[in-house]
PDB file of C-alpha atoms and ligand atoms in Angstrom:
ATOM      1  CA  MET A   1       0.000   0.000   0.000  1.00  0.00           C
ATOM      2  CA  VAL A   2       1.335   3.426  -0.872  1.00  0.00           C
ATOM      3  CA  ALA A   3       1.981   5.388   2.318  1.00  0.00           C
ATOM      4  CA  GLY A   4       0.088   8.430   1.069  1.00  0.00           C
ATOM      5  CA  ASP A   5      -3.126   6.407   1.008  1.00  0.00           C
ATOM      6  CA  LEU A   6      -3.061   5.621   4.726  1.00  0.00           C
ATOM      7  CA  TRP A   7      -5.082   7.218   7.502  1.00  0.00           C
ATOM      8  CA  LYS A   8      -4.390   7.322  11.183  1.00  0.00           C
ATOM      9  CA  VAL A   9      -7.250   6.160  13.420  1.00  0.00           C
ATOM     10  CA  ARG A  10      -7.574   5.636  17.157  1.00  0.00           C
ATOM     11  CA  VAL A  11      -8.703   2.355  18.699  1.00  0.00           C
ATOM     12  CA  LYS A  12     -11.641   3.645  20.738  1.00  0.00           C
ATOM     13  CA  ARG A  13     -12.997   0.374  22.065  1.00  0.00           C
ATOM     14  CA  ILE A  14     -12.067  -3.301  22.100  1.00  0.00           C
ATOM     15  CA  SER A  15     -14.924  -5.704  22.867  1.00  0.00           C
ATOM     16  CA  TYR A  16     -15.064  -9.429  23.454  1.00  0.00           C
ATOM     17  CA  GLU A  17     -17.438 -10.897  20.851  1.00  0.00           C
ATOM     18  CA  ALA A  18     -16.823 -14.643  21.164  1.00  0.00           C
ATOM     19  CA  GLU A  19     -14.113 -17.117  22.054  1.00  0.00           C
ATOM     20  CA  ASN A  20     -10.935 -15.788  20.382  1.00  0.00           C
ATOM     21  CA  ILE A  21     -12.853 -13.020  18.616  1.00  0.00           C
ATOM     22  CA  ASN A  22     -12.592  -9.345  19.578  1.00  0.00           C
ATOM     23  CA  SER A  23     -14.126  -6.376  17.810  1.00  0.00           C
ATOM     24  CA  TYR A  24     -12.209  -3.118  17.414  1.00  0.00           C
ATOM     25  CA  GLU A  25     -13.912   0.240  17.042  1.00  0.00           C
ATOM     26  CA  LEU A  26     -11.787   2.726  15.090  1.00  0.00           C
ATOM     27  CA  ALA A  27     -12.365   6.477  14.780  1.00  0.00           C
ATOM     28  CA  LEU A  28     -10.466   9.546  13.649  1.00  0.00           C
ATOM     29  CA  PRO A  29      -8.329  10.826  16.556  1.00  0.00           C
ATOM     30  CA  ASP A  30     -10.068  14.215  16.518  1.00  0.00           C
ATOM     31  CA  GLY A  31     -13.519  12.893  15.678  1.00  0.00           C
ATOM     32  CA  GLY A  32     -15.225  13.713  12.404  1.00  0.00           C
ATOM     33  CA  ASP A  33     -16.424  11.635   9.505  1.00  0.00           C
ATOM     34  CA  LEU A  34     -14.517   8.722   8.064  1.00  0.00           C
ATOM     35  CA  ALA A  35     -14.694   7.862   4.366  1.00  0.00           C
ATOM     36  CA  PRO A  36     -18.037   6.291   3.467  1.00  0.00           C
ATOM     37  CA  PHE A  37     -18.263   2.552   2.854  1.00  0.00           C
ATOM     38  CA  THR A  38     -20.781   0.081   1.538  1.00  0.00           C
ATOM     39  CA  ALA A  39     -21.842  -3.245   3.058  1.00  0.00           C
ATOM     40  CA  GLY A  40     -19.285  -5.991   2.412  1.00  0.00           C
ATOM     41  CA  SER A  41     -16.305  -3.577   2.432  1.00  0.00           C
ATOM     42  CA  HIS A  42     -13.010  -4.181   4.163  1.00  0.00           C
ATOM     43  CA  ILE A  43     -10.111  -2.053   5.344  1.00  0.00           C
ATOM     44  CA  ASP A  44      -6.426  -2.912   5.567  1.00  0.00           C
ATOM     45  CA  LEU A  45      -4.685  -2.549   8.907  1.00  0.00           C
ATOM     46  CA  HIS A  46      -1.025  -1.614   8.560  1.00  0.00           C
ATOM     47  CA  LEU A  47       0.333  -3.149  11.725  1.00  0.00           C
ATOM     48  CA  GLN A  48       3.315  -1.851  13.639  1.00  0.00           C
ATOM     49  CA  ASN A  49       5.194  -5.089  12.854  1.00  0.00           C
ATOM     50  CA  GLY A  50       5.052  -4.323   9.121  1.00  0.00           C
ATOM     51  CA  MET A  51       2.235  -6.747   8.336  1.00  0.00           C
ATOM     52  CA  VAL A  52      -0.779  -5.622   6.332  1.00  0.00           C
ATOM     53  CA  ARG A  53      -4.038  -7.434   7.023  1.00  0.00           C
ATOM     54  CA  SER A  54      -7.556  -6.995   5.622  1.00  0.00           C
ATOM     55  CA  TYR A  55     -10.627  -7.047   7.884  1.00  0.00           C
ATOM     56  CA  SER A  56     -14.281  -6.649   6.939  1.00  0.00           C
ATOM     57  CA  LEU A  57     -16.347  -3.835   8.380  1.00  0.00           C
ATOM     58  CA  VAL A  58     -19.180  -5.190  10.506  1.00  0.00           C
ATOM     59  CA  ASN A  59     -21.019  -1.993  11.388  1.00  0.00           C
ATOM     60  CA  ASP A  60     -23.799  -0.143   9.594  1.00  0.00           C
ATOM     61  CA  GLN A  61     -22.696   1.726   6.491  1.00  0.00           C
ATOM     62  CA  ASN A  62     -24.755   4.704   7.679  1.00  0.00           C
ATOM     63  CA  GLU A  63     -22.292   5.202  10.540  1.00  0.00           C
ATOM     64  CA  ARG A  64     -19.652   7.708   9.483  1.00  0.00           C
ATOM     65  CA  HIS A  65     -18.015   8.249  12.869  1.00  0.00           C
ATOM     66  CA  ARG A  66     -16.488   4.772  13.200  1.00  0.00           C
ATOM     67  CA  TYR A  67     -15.348   1.600  11.536  1.00  0.00           C
ATOM     68  CA  VAL A  68     -15.821  -1.660  13.429  1.00  0.00           C
ATOM     69  CA  ILE A  69     -13.856  -4.780  12.563  1.00  0.00           C
ATOM     70  CA  ALA A  70     -13.697  -8.184  14.249  1.00  0.00           C
ATOM     71  CA  VAL A  71     -10.551 -10.278  14.466  1.00  0.00           C
ATOM     72  CA  ASN A  72     -10.350 -13.992  15.132  1.00  0.00           C
ATOM     73  CA  LYS A  73      -7.154 -15.066  16.876  1.00  0.00           C
ATOM     74  CA  ASP A  74      -6.520 -17.986  14.607  1.00  0.00           C
ATOM     75  CA  ALA A  75      -3.905 -20.566  15.591  1.00  0.00           C
ATOM     76  CA  SER A  76      -3.158 -21.171  11.901  1.00  0.00           C
ATOM     77  CA  SER A  77      -2.844 -17.484  11.044  1.00  0.00           C
ATOM     78  CA  ARG A  78       0.310 -16.010   9.569  1.00  0.00           C
ATOM     79  CA  GLY A  79       0.731 -13.758  12.593  1.00  0.00           C
ATOM     80  CA  GLY A  80      -1.561 -10.814  11.864  1.00  0.00           C
ATOM     81  CA  SER A  81      -4.477 -11.797  14.091  1.00  0.00           C
ATOM     82  CA  SER A  82      -2.176 -12.743  16.994  1.00  0.00           C
ATOM     83  CA  PHE A  83      -0.467  -9.390  16.719  1.00  0.00           C
ATOM     84  CA  VAL A  84      -3.802  -7.564  16.783  1.00  0.00           C
ATOM     85  CA  HIS A  85      -5.052  -9.519  19.818  1.00  0.00           C
ATOM     86  CA  ASP A  86      -1.808  -9.450  21.775  1.00  0.00           C
ATOM     87  CA  THR A  87      -0.504  -5.962  20.995  1.00  0.00           C
ATOM     88  CA  ILE A  88      -3.214  -3.486  20.067  1.00  0.00           C
ATOM     89  CA  LYS A  89      -4.717  -1.637  23.033  1.00  0.00           C
ATOM     90  CA  THR A  90      -7.512   0.876  23.469  1.00  0.00           C
ATOM     91  CA  GLY A  91      -6.171   4.345  22.670  1.00  0.00           C
ATOM     92  CA  ASP A  92      -3.543   3.141  20.183  1.00  0.00           C
ATOM     93  CA  ILE A  93      -3.183   4.954  16.892  1.00  0.00           C
ATOM     94  CA  ILE A  94      -2.970   2.669  13.870  1.00  0.00           C
ATOM     95  CA  ALA A  95      -2.730   3.175  10.117  1.00  0.00           C
ATOM     96  CA  ILE A  96      -5.486   1.928   7.855  1.00  0.00           C
ATOM     97  CA  SER A  97      -6.407   2.084   4.193  1.00  0.00           C
ATOM     98  CA  ALA A  98      -9.639   3.529   2.889  1.00  0.00           C
ATOM     99  CA  PRO A  99     -12.472   0.956   2.628  1.00  0.00           C
ATOM    100  CA  ARG A 100     -12.709  -1.115  -0.531  1.00  0.00           C
ATOM    101  CA  ASN A 101     -15.472  -3.479  -1.540  1.00  0.00           C
ATOM    102  CA  ASN A 102     -14.835  -6.748  -3.392  1.00  0.00           C
ATOM    103  CA  PHE A 103     -17.995  -8.331  -1.989  1.00  0.00           C
ATOM    104  CA  ALA A 104     -20.735  -5.854  -2.771  1.00  0.00           C
ATOM    105  CA  LEU A 105     -24.358  -6.328  -1.838  1.00  0.00           C
ATOM    106  CA  CYS A 106     -27.003  -6.289  -4.563  1.00  0.00           C
ATOM    107  CA  GLU A 107     -29.361  -3.864  -2.852  1.00  0.00           C
ATOM    108  CA  ASP A 108     -32.417  -4.446  -5.005  1.00  0.00           C
ATOM    109  CA  ALA A 109     -32.427  -8.249  -4.891  1.00  0.00           C
ATOM    110  CA  GLU A 110     -35.803  -9.665  -3.967  1.00  0.00           C
ATOM    111  CA  HIS A 111     -34.172 -12.337  -1.809  1.00  0.00           C
ATOM    112  CA  SER A 112     -30.732 -12.483  -0.258  1.00  0.00           C
ATOM    113  CA  VAL A 113     -29.345 -15.691   1.207  1.00  0.00           C
ATOM    114  CA  LEU A 114     -26.206 -15.366   3.304  1.00  0.00           C
ATOM    115  CA  VAL A 115     -23.988 -18.277   4.343  1.00  0.00           C
ATOM    116  CA  ALA A 116     -21.302 -17.738   6.997  1.00  0.00           C
ATOM    117  CA  GLY A 117     -18.707 -19.998   8.550  1.00  0.00           C
ATOM    118  CA  GLY A 118     -17.004 -18.780  11.744  1.00  0.00           C
ATOM    119  CA  ILE A 119     -15.378 -15.364  11.371  1.00  0.00           C
ATOM    120  CA  GLY A 120     -16.874 -15.260   7.859  1.00  0.00           C
ATOM    121  CA  ILE A 121     -19.905 -13.698   9.532  1.00  0.00           C
ATOM    122  CA  THR A 122     -18.133 -10.300   9.545  1.00  0.00           C
ATOM    123  CA  PRO A 123     -18.913  -8.922   6.047  1.00  0.00           C
ATOM    124  CA  LEU A 124     -22.375 -10.453   6.258  1.00  0.00           C
ATOM    125  CA  MET A 125     -23.155  -8.426   9.401  1.00  0.00           C
ATOM    126  CA  SER A 126     -22.849  -5.151   7.514  1.00  0.00           C
ATOM    127  CA  MET A 127     -24.948  -6.653   4.704  1.00  0.00           C
ATOM    128  CA  ILE A 128     -27.667  -7.730   7.135  1.00  0.00           C
ATOM    129  CA  ARG A 129     -27.763  -4.252   8.693  1.00  0.00           C
ATOM    130  CA  ARG A 130     -28.087  -2.746   5.220  1.00  0.00           C
ATOM    131  CA  LEU A 131     -30.817  -5.174   4.126  1.00  0.00           C
ATOM    132  CA  GLU A 132     -32.750  -4.338   7.292  1.00  0.00           C
ATOM    133  CA  THR A 133     -32.443  -0.597   6.527  1.00  0.00           C
ATOM    134  CA  LEU A 134     -33.731  -1.283   3.020  1.00  0.00           C
ATOM    135  CA  ALA A 135     -36.487  -3.552   4.393  1.00  0.00           C
ATOM    136  CA  ARG A 136     -35.328  -6.328   2.059  1.00  0.00           C
ATOM    137  CA  PRO A 137     -35.854  -9.975   3.040  1.00  0.00           C
ATOM    138  CA  TRP A 138     -32.810 -12.058   3.923  1.00  0.00           C
ATOM    139  CA  LYS A 139     -31.933 -15.428   5.384  1.00  0.00           C
ATOM    140  CA  LEU A 140     -28.720 -16.318   7.188  1.00  0.00           C
ATOM    141  CA  PHE A 141     -27.149 -19.756   7.546  1.00  0.00           C
ATOM    142  CA  TYR A 142     -24.381 -19.414  10.122  1.00  0.00           C
ATOM    143  CA  ALA A 143     -22.126 -22.301  11.150  1.00  0.00           C
ATOM    144  CA  ALA A 144     -19.501 -22.237  13.899  1.00  0.00           C
ATOM    145  CA  ARG A 145     -17.570 -24.709  16.021  1.00  0.00           C
ATOM    146  CA  THR A 146     -19.534 -23.907  19.148  1.00  0.00           C
ATOM    147  CA  ARG A 147     -22.098 -21.357  20.310  1.00  0.00           C
ATOM    148  CA  LYS A 148     -19.375 -19.702  22.421  1.00  0.00           C
ATOM    149  CA  ALA A 149     -17.195 -19.289  19.326  1.00  0.00           C
ATOM    150  CA  ALA A 150     -19.950 -17.632  17.267  1.00  0.00           C
ATOM    151  CA  ALA A 151     -19.649 -13.841  17.210  1.00  0.00           C
ATOM    152  CA  PHE A 152     -22.571 -11.427  16.968  1.00  0.00           C
ATOM    153  CA  LEU A 153     -25.364 -13.761  18.076  1.00  0.00           C
ATOM    154  CA  ASP A 154     -26.656 -10.973  20.354  1.00  0.00           C
ATOM    155  CA  ASP A 155     -26.484  -8.454  17.524  1.00  0.00           C
ATOM    156  CA  LEU A 156     -28.441 -10.792  15.255  1.00  0.00           C
ATOM    157  CA  ALA A 157     -31.094 -11.271  17.913  1.00  0.00           C
ATOM    158  CA  ALA A 158     -31.309  -7.480  18.373  1.00  0.00           C
ATOM    159  CA  ILE A 159     -31.516  -6.824  14.640  1.00  0.00           C
ATOM    160  CA  LYS A 160     -34.243  -9.387  14.218  1.00  0.00           C
ATOM    161  CA  PRO A 161     -36.186 -10.344  17.360  1.00  0.00           C
ATOM    162  CA  ASP A 162     -37.976 -13.085  15.377  1.00  0.00           C
ATOM    163  CA  ALA A 163     -34.574 -14.238  14.169  1.00  0.00           C
ATOM    164  CA  HIS A 164     -35.394 -17.922  14.450  1.00  0.00           C
ATOM    165  CA  LEU A 165     -37.362 -17.551  11.215  1.00  0.00           C
ATOM    166  CA  ASP A 166     -34.503 -16.194   9.146  1.00  0.00           C
ATOM    167  CA  VAL A 167     -31.344 -17.036  11.088  1.00  0.00           C
ATOM    168  CA  HIS A 168     -30.349 -20.685  10.923  1.00  0.00           C
ATOM    169  CA  LEU A 169     -27.536 -21.607  13.261  1.00  0.00           C
ATOM    170  CA  ASP A 170     -25.372 -24.696  13.199  1.00  0.00           C
ATOM    171  CA  PHE A 171     -22.804 -25.604  15.857  1.00  0.00           C
ATOM    172  CA  ASP A 172     -20.448 -28.565  15.459  1.00  0.00           C
ATOM    173  CA  ASP A 173     -20.830 -29.605  19.083  1.00  0.00           C
ATOM    174  CA  GLU A 174     -24.638 -29.502  19.126  1.00  0.00           C
ATOM    175  CA  ARG A 175     -25.333 -32.016  16.411  1.00  0.00           C
ATOM    176  CA  ALA A 176     -24.254 -35.490  15.486  1.00  0.00           C
ATOM    177  CA  GLY A 177     -24.268 -35.379  11.685  1.00  0.00           C
ATOM    178  CA  GLN A 178     -23.361 -33.112   8.814  1.00  0.00           C
ATOM    179  CA  THR A 179     -23.422 -29.326   8.743  1.00  0.00           C
ATOM    180  CA  PHE A 180     -25.791 -27.390   6.463  1.00  0.00           C
ATOM    181  CA  ASP A 181     -26.762 -29.129   3.257  1.00  0.00           C
ATOM    182  CA  LEU A 182     -25.864 -26.258   0.953  1.00  0.00           C
ATOM    183  CA  ALA A 183     -27.204 -28.032  -2.128  1.00  0.00           C
ATOM    184  CA  ALA A 184     -30.629 -28.339  -0.461  1.00  0.00           C
ATOM    185  CA  ILE A 185     -30.538 -24.738   0.749  1.00  0.00           C
ATOM    186  CA  VAL A 186     -29.732 -23.444  -2.730  1.00  0.00           C
ATOM    187  CA  ALA A 187     -32.344 -25.709  -4.336  1.00  0.00           C
ATOM    188  CA  ASN A 188     -35.022 -24.111  -2.138  1.00  0.00           C
ATOM    189  CA  VAL A 189     -34.071 -20.515  -2.897  1.00  0.00           C
ATOM    190  CA  PRO A 190     -36.037 -18.508  -5.507  1.00  0.00           C
ATOM    191  CA  ALA A 191     -34.353 -18.250  -8.901  1.00  0.00           C
ATOM    192  CA  ALA A 192     -33.935 -14.470  -8.545  1.00  0.00           C
ATOM    193  CA  ALA A 193     -32.152 -14.690  -5.176  1.00  0.00           C
ATOM    194  CA  HIS A 194     -28.629 -13.420  -4.662  1.00  0.00           C
ATOM    195  CA  LEU A 195     -26.446 -15.802  -2.667  1.00  0.00           C
ATOM    196  CA  TYR A 196     -23.423 -14.838  -0.557  1.00  0.00           C
ATOM    197  CA  CYS A 197     -20.853 -16.935   1.260  1.00  0.00           C
ATOM    198  CA  CYS A 198     -17.874 -16.139   3.462  1.00  0.00           C
ATOM    199  CA  GLY A 199     -16.151 -18.788   5.529  1.00  0.00           C
ATOM    200  CA  PRO A 200     -13.441 -21.436   5.504  1.00  0.00           C
ATOM    201  CA  LEU A 201     -12.255 -23.004   2.251  1.00  0.00           C
ATOM    202  CA  PRO A 202     -14.307 -26.243   2.469  1.00  0.00           C
ATOM    203  CA  MET A 203     -17.497 -24.223   2.977  1.00  0.00           C
ATOM    204  CA  LEU A 204     -16.683 -21.886   0.086  1.00  0.00           C
ATOM    205  CA  GLU A 205     -15.934 -24.807  -2.197  1.00  0.00           C
ATOM    206  CA  ALA A 206     -19.173 -26.565  -1.203  1.00  0.00           C
ATOM    207  CA  PHE A 207     -21.066 -23.307  -1.773  1.00  0.00           C
ATOM    208  CA  GLU A 208     -19.524 -22.882  -5.228  1.00  0.00           C
ATOM    209  CA  ARG A 209     -20.488 -26.448  -6.134  1.00  0.00           C
ATOM    210  CA  ALA A 210     -24.030 -25.905  -4.860  1.00  0.00           C
ATOM    211  CA  THR A 211     -24.451 -22.651  -6.783  1.00  0.00           C
ATOM    212  CA  ALA A 212     -22.758 -23.763 -10.017  1.00  0.00           C
ATOM    213  CA  GLY A 213     -26.093 -23.753 -11.865  1.00  0.00           C
ATOM    214  CA  ARG A 214     -27.018 -20.221 -10.764  1.00  0.00           C
ATOM    215  CA  PRO A 215     -26.214 -17.098 -12.829  1.00  0.00           C
ATOM    216  CA  ALA A 216     -22.699 -15.961 -11.918  1.00  0.00           C
ATOM    217  CA  GLY A 217     -23.914 -12.426 -11.217  1.00  0.00           C
ATOM    218  CA  GLN A 218     -26.138 -13.720  -8.407  1.00  0.00           C
ATOM    219  CA  VAL A 219     -23.429 -15.705  -6.613  1.00  0.00           C
ATOM    220  CA  HIS A 220     -20.972 -13.832  -4.403  1.00  0.00           C
ATOM    221  CA  VAL A 221     -18.061 -15.297  -2.431  1.00  0.00           C
ATOM    222  CA  GLU A 222     -15.367 -13.758  -0.281  1.00  0.00           C
ATOM    223  CA  TYR A 223     -12.191 -15.717   0.336  1.00  0.00           C
ATOM    224  CA  PHE A 224     -10.125 -15.015   3.432  1.00  0.00           C
ATOM    225  CA  GLN A 225      -7.311 -17.327   2.497  1.00  0.00           C
ATOM    226  CA  ALA A 226      -5.574 -18.616  -0.603  1.00  0.00           C
ATOM    227  CA  ARG A 227      -6.886 -21.716  -2.330  1.00  0.00           C
ATOM    228  CA  GLU A 228      -3.960 -22.161  -4.687  1.00  0.00           C
ATOM    229  CA  THR A 229      -0.254 -22.196  -3.938  1.00  0.00           C
ATOM    230  CA  PRO A 230       1.681 -19.130  -5.102  1.00  0.00           C
ATOM    231  CA  ALA A 231       3.827 -19.337  -8.235  1.00  0.00           C
ATOM    232  CA  LEU A 232       7.353 -19.615  -6.858  1.00  0.00           C
ATOM    233  CA  ASP A 233       9.153 -21.480  -9.633  1.00  0.00           C
ATOM    234  CA  GLY A 234      10.662 -18.315 -11.108  1.00  0.00           C
ATOM    235  CA  GLY A 235      12.588 -18.671 -14.358  1.00  0.00           C
ATOM    236  CA  PHE A 236      10.985 -15.771 -16.236  1.00  0.00           C
ATOM    237  CA  GLU A 237      11.509 -12.032 -16.532  1.00  0.00           C
ATOM    238  CA  VAL A 238       9.214  -9.097 -15.999  1.00  0.00           C
ATOM    239  CA  ARG A 239       9.554  -5.910 -17.973  1.00  0.00           C
ATOM    240  CA  LEU A 240       8.258  -2.945 -15.973  1.00  0.00           C
ATOM    241  CA  ALA A 241       6.985  -0.630 -18.686  1.00  0.00           C
ATOM    242  CA  ARG A 242       6.567   2.526 -16.621  1.00  0.00           C
ATOM    243  CA  SER A 243       9.839   2.123 -14.745  1.00  0.00           C
ATOM    244  CA  ASN A 244      11.640   1.055 -17.928  1.00  0.00           C
ATOM    245  CA  ARG A 245      13.346  -1.839 -16.150  1.00  0.00           C
ATOM    246  CA  THR A 246      13.560  -5.579 -16.622  1.00  0.00           C
ATOM    247  CA  ILE A 247      13.854  -7.867 -13.595  1.00  0.00           C
ATOM    248  CA  ALA A 248      14.461 -11.611 -13.385  1.00  0.00           C
ATOM    249  CA  ILE A 249      12.108 -13.607 -11.168  1.00  0.00           C
ATOM    250  CA  GLU A 250      14.192 -16.150  -9.292  1.00  0.00           C
ATOM    251  CA  PRO A 251      12.878 -19.421  -7.827  1.00  0.00           C
ATOM    252  CA  GLY A 252      11.345 -18.923  -4.380  1.00  0.00           C
ATOM    253  CA  LYS A 253      10.234 -15.321  -5.069  1.00  0.00           C
ATOM    254  CA  THR A 254       6.974 -13.846  -6.251  1.00  0.00           C
ATOM    255  CA  ILE A 255       6.799 -11.021  -8.750  1.00  0.00           C
ATOM    256  CA  LEU A 256       5.793  -8.721  -5.885  1.00  0.00           C
ATOM    257  CA  ASP A 257       8.799  -9.753  -3.756  1.00  0.00           C
ATOM    258  CA  THR A 258      11.133  -9.105  -6.662  1.00  0.00           C
ATOM    259  CA  VAL A 259       9.554  -5.786  -7.596  1.00  0.00           C
ATOM    260  CA  LEU A 260       9.813  -4.514  -4.010  1.00  0.00           C
ATOM    261  CA  ASP A 261      13.391  -5.797  -3.673  1.00  0.00           C
ATOM    262  CA  ALA A 262      14.211  -3.799  -6.803  1.00  0.00           C
ATOM    263  CA  GLY A 263      12.965  -0.654  -5.066  1.00  0.00           C
ATOM    264  CA  VAL A 264       9.894  -0.280  -7.260  1.00  0.00           C
ATOM    265  CA  SER A 265       6.715   0.820  -5.462  1.00  0.00           C
ATOM    266  CA  ALA A 266       3.707  -1.519  -5.709  1.00  0.00           C
ATOM    267  CA  ASN A 267       0.398  -1.701  -3.868  1.00  0.00           C
ATOM    268  CA  PHE A 268      -0.300  -4.851  -1.880  1.00  0.00           C
ATOM    269  CA  SER A 269      -2.174  -6.054   1.181  1.00  0.00           C
ATOM    270  CA  CYS A 270      -3.076  -9.719   1.750  1.00  0.00           C
ATOM    271  CA  SER A 271      -0.097 -11.119  -0.239  1.00  0.00           C
ATOM    272  CA  GLU A 272      -2.105 -14.261  -0.982  1.00  0.00           C
ATOM    273  CA  GLY A 273      -4.307 -13.434  -3.941  1.00  0.00           C
ATOM    274  CA  VAL A 274      -7.606 -12.704  -2.238  1.00  0.00           C
ATOM    275  CA  CYS A 275      -7.896  -8.923  -1.793  1.00  0.00           C
ATOM    276  CA  GLY A 276      -7.123  -7.543  -5.263  1.00  0.00           C
ATOM    277  CA  THR A 277      -4.885  -4.715  -4.010  1.00  0.00           C
ATOM    278  CA  CYS A 278      -1.883  -5.770  -6.108  1.00  0.00           C
ATOM    279  CA  GLU A 279      -3.829  -6.069  -9.375  1.00  0.00           C
ATOM    280  CA  THR A 280      -1.557  -4.924 -12.190  1.00  0.00           C
ATOM    281  CA  ARG A 281      -2.302  -4.411 -15.871  1.00  0.00           C
ATOM    282  CA  VAL A 282      -0.661  -6.916 -18.231  1.00  0.00           C
ATOM    283  CA  ILE A 283       0.635  -5.276 -21.395  1.00  0.00           C
ATOM    284  CA  ASP A 284       2.082  -8.445 -22.928  1.00  0.00           C
ATOM    285  CA  GLY A 285       2.647 -12.086 -21.979  1.00  0.00           C
ATOM    286  CA  ILE A 286       0.567 -14.865 -20.410  1.00  0.00           C
ATOM    287  CA  PRO A 287       0.160 -14.873 -16.607  1.00  0.00           C
ATOM    288  CA  ASP A 288      -0.022 -18.054 -14.554  1.00  0.00           C
ATOM    289  CA  HIS A 289      -3.008 -16.991 -12.437  1.00  0.00           C
ATOM    290  CA  ARG A 290      -3.036 -18.243  -8.831  1.00  0.00           C
ATOM    291  CA  ASP A 291      -5.434 -15.754  -7.198  1.00  0.00           C
ATOM    292  CA  GLN A 292      -9.032 -16.010  -5.955  1.00  0.00           C
ATOM    293  CA  PHE A 293      -9.853 -12.470  -7.013  1.00  0.00           C
ATOM    294  CA  LEU A 294     -10.240 -12.548 -10.805  1.00  0.00           C
ATOM    295  CA  SER A 295     -13.274 -14.220 -12.351  1.00  0.00           C
ATOM    296  CA  PRO A 296     -12.716 -17.092 -14.817  1.00  0.00           C
ATOM    297  CA  GLU A 297     -13.468 -14.636 -17.645  1.00  0.00           C
ATOM    298  CA  GLU A 298     -10.968 -12.097 -16.323  1.00  0.00           C
ATOM    299  CA  ARG A 299      -8.343 -14.811 -15.964  1.00  0.00           C
ATOM    300  CA  ALA A 300      -8.903 -15.950 -19.532  1.00  0.00           C
ATOM    301  CA  ALA A 301      -8.619 -12.376 -20.825  1.00  0.00           C
ATOM    302  CA  ASN A 302      -5.067 -12.078 -19.337  1.00  0.00           C
ATOM    303  CA  LYS A 303      -5.456  -8.315 -19.048  1.00  0.00           C
ATOM    304  CA  SER A 304      -4.399  -8.195 -15.402  1.00  0.00           C
ATOM    305  CA  ILE A 305      -2.466 -10.183 -12.820  1.00  0.00           C
ATOM    306  CA  MET A 306      -2.206 -10.371  -9.037  1.00  0.00           C
ATOM    307  CA  ILE A 307       1.537 -10.016  -8.682  1.00  0.00           C
ATOM    308  CA  CYS A 308       1.614 -11.227  -5.052  1.00  0.00           C
ATOM    309  CA  CYS A 309       0.912 -14.827  -6.029  1.00  0.00           C
ATOM    310  CA  SER A 310       0.706 -15.317  -9.804  1.00  0.00           C
ATOM    311  CA  GLY A 311       3.565 -16.131 -12.156  1.00  0.00           C
ATOM    312  CA  SER A 312       4.082 -16.331 -15.879  1.00  0.00           C
ATOM    313  CA  LYS A 313       3.534 -18.956 -18.524  1.00  0.00           C
ATOM    314  CA  SER A 314       5.524 -16.916 -21.026  1.00  0.00           C
ATOM    315  CA  ARG A 315       9.260 -16.224 -20.900  1.00  0.00           C
ATOM    316  CA  THR A 316       8.536 -12.511 -20.450  1.00  0.00           C
ATOM    317  CA  LEU A 317       5.678 -10.579 -18.873  1.00  0.00           C
ATOM    318  CA  VAL A 318       5.305  -6.887 -19.601  1.00  0.00           C
ATOM    319  CA  LEU A 319       3.497  -5.090 -16.755  1.00  0.00           C
ATOM    320  CA  ASP A 320       2.183  -1.582 -16.281  1.00  0.00           C
ATOM    321  CA  LEU A 321       4.473  -0.831 -13.352  1.00  0.00           C
TER     322      LEU A 321
HETATM  323  S1  LIG B 401      -2.024  -8.352  -2.245  1.00  0.00           S
HETATM  324 FE1  LIG B 401      -4.030  -9.139  -2.052  1.00  0.00          FE
HETATM  325  S2  LIG B 401      -4.370 -10.046  -4.002  1.00  0.00           S
HETATM  326 FE2  LIG B 401      -2.299  -9.474  -4.055  1.00  0.00          FE
END
């Protein structure tokens, strides 16, 4: 992320939301309005240890005085969530990016069906708040390991006192058999419905299988983690058209690593192909796409590449950098 794009915010409140999940309320140090956002958006936290991590906004998009994120201290994380839980305190000033939305809500859908697994509930919370404001019908299918590990159950009950009709909960330790049957859920949804899913990889893959027959424009997924391994074989060169330089990509390095090592500025955040921040225009050559951000059509067009994880199928890639 380019430094000029960062804002300083104060951590005004840290709240326990569930086992290993805290929420963090962020506001401008002197008060005032933050940049507007839409349901499904995320911000990047630029942590004091140099890591950059993306977190979805869970609050109502009508709130301009604060952003609220929730962070799961995940034992398998790459260190970002542990740092947030163990280091960030109320009153701290941290740097964030402006909100971006890769998981936008279709506001005029007649039906919205939301599927969450664990911390995947976060972007769906802002969507639910928005759908309530718009008085649009929605249903939520929310799975978690245990009731204690499920964040925002109180918020859901407050948003919808008759929640049992539209909020379907599933906890691993309260049942004997399988989790939600996503194929059956999708089969019972009206053809015009928009379907959303955010959760762990197996849930996302099951959701994509279940929705394969639905129009692509009505199916929305948000990945938190990479599905494919990054391209680290090297053995090709990248011509940086704007910088007028050519750099060799060595085995073990991504294009992004090599570009940064060469002192060339490039935007990035998640470094694993899910957020889209490092998207770079391809002027010539054939990328080896490894991201979860581009659609199959965008991949086939080879007009852009996520340089944090993708490589090259051609000897040379020419990039707009
Ligand atoms: S930095 Fe997130 S997709 Fe590349």
